[in-house]
Short mmCIF file of N, CA and C in Angstrom, two decimals:
data_model
loop_
_atom_site.label_atom_id
_atom_site.label_comp_id
_atom_site.label_asym_id
_atom_site.label_seq_id
_atom_site.Cartn_x
_atom_site.Cartn_y
_atom_site.Cartn_z
N MET A 1 25.96 20.07 32.45
CA MET A 1 24.87 20.32 31.45
C MET A 1 25.41 20.13 30.02
N ILE A 2 26.57 20.58 29.71
CA ILE A 2 27.03 20.46 28.38
C ILE A 2 27.30 18.97 28.05
N LYS A 3 27.85 18.20 29.06
CA LYS A 3 28.02 16.88 28.90
C LYS A 3 26.73 16.03 28.62
N PHE A 4 25.68 16.50 29.34
CA PHE A 4 24.32 15.82 29.07
C PHE A 4 23.80 16.06 27.71
N ILE A 5 24.03 17.31 27.21
CA ILE A 5 23.48 17.64 25.80
C ILE A 5 24.36 16.95 24.78
N LYS A 6 25.64 16.73 24.99
CA LYS A 6 26.44 15.98 24.06
C LYS A 6 26.02 14.53 24.04
N ASN A 7 25.76 13.90 25.17
CA ASN A 7 25.41 12.42 25.27
C ASN A 7 24.10 12.32 24.69
N PHE A 8 23.06 13.24 24.92
CA PHE A 8 21.81 13.15 24.34
C PHE A 8 21.77 13.18 22.91
N ARG A 9 22.65 14.16 22.35
CA ARG A 9 22.80 14.17 20.79
C ARG A 9 23.37 12.93 20.20
N LYS A 10 24.25 12.24 20.96
CA LYS A 10 24.87 11.05 20.35
C LYS A 10 23.96 9.81 20.51
N ASP A 11 23.01 9.77 21.44
CA ASP A 11 22.15 8.69 21.67
C ASP A 11 21.17 8.51 20.55
N GLU A 12 21.25 7.28 19.96
CA GLU A 12 20.50 6.87 18.82
C GLU A 12 19.35 5.89 19.02
N ASP A 13 18.97 5.68 20.34
CA ASP A 13 17.96 4.65 20.65
C ASP A 13 16.62 4.96 20.02
N GLY A 14 16.20 6.22 20.03
CA GLY A 14 14.91 6.59 19.45
C GLY A 14 14.82 6.74 18.03
N ALA A 15 15.95 6.81 17.44
CA ALA A 15 16.06 7.02 15.91
C ALA A 15 15.48 5.69 15.23
N VAL A 16 15.72 4.63 15.81
CA VAL A 16 15.31 3.39 15.10
C VAL A 16 13.78 3.29 15.13
N THR A 17 13.18 3.80 16.24
CA THR A 17 11.69 3.72 16.17
C THR A 17 11.16 4.63 15.16
N VAL A 18 11.72 5.91 15.07
CA VAL A 18 11.33 6.81 14.09
C VAL A 18 11.48 6.18 12.70
N ASP A 19 12.46 5.45 12.40
CA ASP A 19 12.65 4.93 11.09
C ASP A 19 11.71 3.94 10.85
N TRP A 20 11.33 3.07 11.86
CA TRP A 20 10.41 2.00 11.58
C TRP A 20 8.87 2.62 11.34
N VAL A 21 8.60 3.68 12.10
CA VAL A 21 7.30 4.37 11.91
C VAL A 21 7.22 5.03 10.48
N VAL A 22 8.24 5.55 10.08
CA VAL A 22 8.30 6.20 8.67
C VAL A 22 8.20 5.10 7.62
N LEU A 23 8.92 4.05 7.83
CA LEU A 23 8.91 2.90 6.86
C LEU A 23 7.62 2.29 6.82
N THR A 24 6.89 2.05 8.01
CA THR A 24 5.57 1.35 8.00
C THR A 24 4.59 2.32 7.37
N ALA A 25 4.71 3.59 7.64
CA ALA A 25 3.70 4.55 7.03
C ALA A 25 3.88 4.50 5.46
N ALA A 26 5.09 4.43 4.94
CA ALA A 26 5.28 4.39 3.52
C ALA A 26 4.74 3.09 2.86
N VAL A 27 4.87 2.01 3.64
CA VAL A 27 4.32 0.75 3.13
C VAL A 27 2.82 0.77 3.04
N VAL A 28 2.29 1.33 4.10
CA VAL A 28 0.80 1.24 4.09
C VAL A 28 0.30 2.24 2.94
N ALA A 29 0.96 3.42 2.81
CA ALA A 29 0.58 4.36 1.69
C ALA A 29 0.65 3.61 0.44
N LEU A 30 1.76 2.95 0.14
CA LEU A 30 1.96 2.31 -1.10
C LEU A 30 0.94 1.20 -1.37
N ALA A 31 0.60 0.50 -0.35
CA ALA A 31 -0.39 -0.59 -0.48
C ALA A 31 -1.81 0.10 -0.72
N ALA A 32 -2.15 1.08 -0.19
CA ALA A 32 -3.35 1.78 -0.46
C ALA A 32 -3.46 2.27 -1.87
N ILE A 33 -2.45 2.85 -2.42
CA ILE A 33 -2.34 3.32 -3.76
C ILE A 33 -2.42 2.10 -4.72
N ALA A 34 -1.78 1.06 -4.46
CA ALA A 34 -1.86 -0.07 -5.28
C ALA A 34 -3.23 -0.82 -5.32
N TYR A 35 -3.94 -0.74 -4.15
CA TYR A 35 -5.20 -1.30 -3.93
C TYR A 35 -6.14 -0.58 -4.84
N ASN A 36 -6.10 0.77 -4.88
CA ASN A 36 -7.03 1.64 -5.60
C ASN A 36 -6.75 1.35 -7.07
N GLN A 37 -5.53 1.21 -7.47
CA GLN A 37 -5.29 1.00 -8.90
C GLN A 37 -5.73 -0.36 -9.47
N VAL A 38 -5.66 -1.39 -8.53
CA VAL A 38 -6.19 -2.78 -8.92
C VAL A 38 -7.62 -2.68 -8.88
N ARG A 39 -8.22 -2.10 -7.93
CA ARG A 39 -9.76 -2.02 -7.90
C ARG A 39 -10.31 -1.37 -9.01
N ASP A 40 -9.78 -0.25 -9.52
CA ASP A 40 -10.31 0.49 -10.70
C ASP A 40 -10.19 -0.43 -11.87
N GLY A 41 -9.03 -1.02 -12.05
CA GLY A 41 -8.72 -1.95 -13.23
C GLY A 41 -9.65 -3.18 -13.22
N ALA A 42 -9.81 -3.70 -12.11
CA ALA A 42 -10.69 -4.94 -12.02
C ALA A 42 -12.16 -4.56 -12.33
N SER A 43 -12.56 -3.39 -11.86
CA SER A 43 -13.99 -2.99 -12.21
C SER A 43 -14.25 -2.85 -13.62
N GLU A 44 -13.27 -2.15 -14.20
CA GLU A 44 -13.36 -1.91 -15.64
C GLU A 44 -13.23 -3.26 -16.39
N LEU A 45 -12.47 -4.07 -16.03
CA LEU A 45 -12.36 -5.42 -16.65
C LEU A 45 -13.68 -6.19 -16.48
N ALA A 46 -14.31 -6.16 -15.32
CA ALA A 46 -15.59 -6.81 -15.14
C ALA A 46 -16.57 -6.20 -16.05
N GLY A 47 -16.69 -4.96 -16.12
CA GLY A 47 -17.64 -4.38 -17.01
C GLY A 47 -17.49 -4.66 -18.47
N ASN A 48 -16.19 -4.83 -18.93
CA ASN A 48 -15.99 -5.27 -20.32
C ASN A 48 -16.42 -6.68 -20.56
N VAL A 49 -16.10 -7.60 -19.58
CA VAL A 49 -16.52 -8.97 -19.67
C VAL A 49 -18.07 -9.13 -19.71
N GLU A 50 -18.72 -8.26 -18.85
CA GLU A 50 -20.16 -8.36 -18.84
C GLU A 50 -20.75 -7.85 -20.12
N SER A 51 -20.19 -6.82 -20.64
CA SER A 51 -20.77 -6.39 -22.05
C SER A 51 -20.39 -7.41 -23.04
N ALA A 52 -19.30 -8.10 -23.11
CA ALA A 52 -18.97 -9.06 -24.08
C ALA A 52 -19.90 -10.27 -23.93
N LEU A 53 -20.19 -10.66 -22.80
CA LEU A 53 -20.97 -11.79 -22.61
C LEU A 53 -22.51 -11.56 -22.77
N SER A 54 -22.99 -10.38 -22.49
CA SER A 54 -24.33 -10.14 -22.70
C SER A 54 -24.72 -9.95 -24.13
N ALA A 55 -23.61 -9.84 -25.05
CA ALA A 55 -23.92 -9.68 -26.52
C ALA A 55 -23.93 -11.06 -27.12
N VAL A 56 -23.50 -12.06 -26.47
CA VAL A 56 -23.34 -13.41 -27.07
C VAL A 56 -24.69 -14.15 -26.88
N LYS A 57 -25.17 -14.82 -28.05
CA LYS A 57 -26.34 -15.60 -27.88
C LYS A 57 -25.92 -17.07 -27.88
N VAL A 58 -26.43 -17.81 -26.80
CA VAL A 58 -26.00 -19.21 -26.62
C VAL A 58 -27.14 -20.09 -27.12
N THR A 59 -26.86 -20.94 -27.95
CA THR A 59 -27.83 -21.90 -28.51
C THR A 59 -27.39 -23.20 -28.14
N THR A 60 -28.44 -24.21 -28.05
CA THR A 60 -28.14 -25.59 -27.69
C THR A 60 -28.73 -26.37 -28.90
N PRO A 61 -28.05 -27.41 -29.24
CA PRO A 61 -28.52 -28.35 -30.30
C PRO A 61 -29.80 -29.10 -29.90
N ASP A 62 -30.82 -29.30 -30.80
CA ASP A 62 -31.93 -30.13 -30.44
C ASP A 62 -31.63 -31.51 -30.77
N ILE A 63 -31.89 -32.33 -29.87
CA ILE A 63 -31.60 -33.74 -29.96
C ILE A 63 -32.90 -34.54 -30.11
#
């Protein structure tokens, strides 16, 4: 039984899977945070562009 416990403790096959799961979760979380930041900035920029363009009067020359 002691030998089984020592071998089980040394076995690292499952550790790689855990590492990949943690790494994938971190990448997904960072992507979600980046998406929210970009979305908020893009919405604000679109509002600023809309305000600037609505204040401009476009005239065409009479020919």
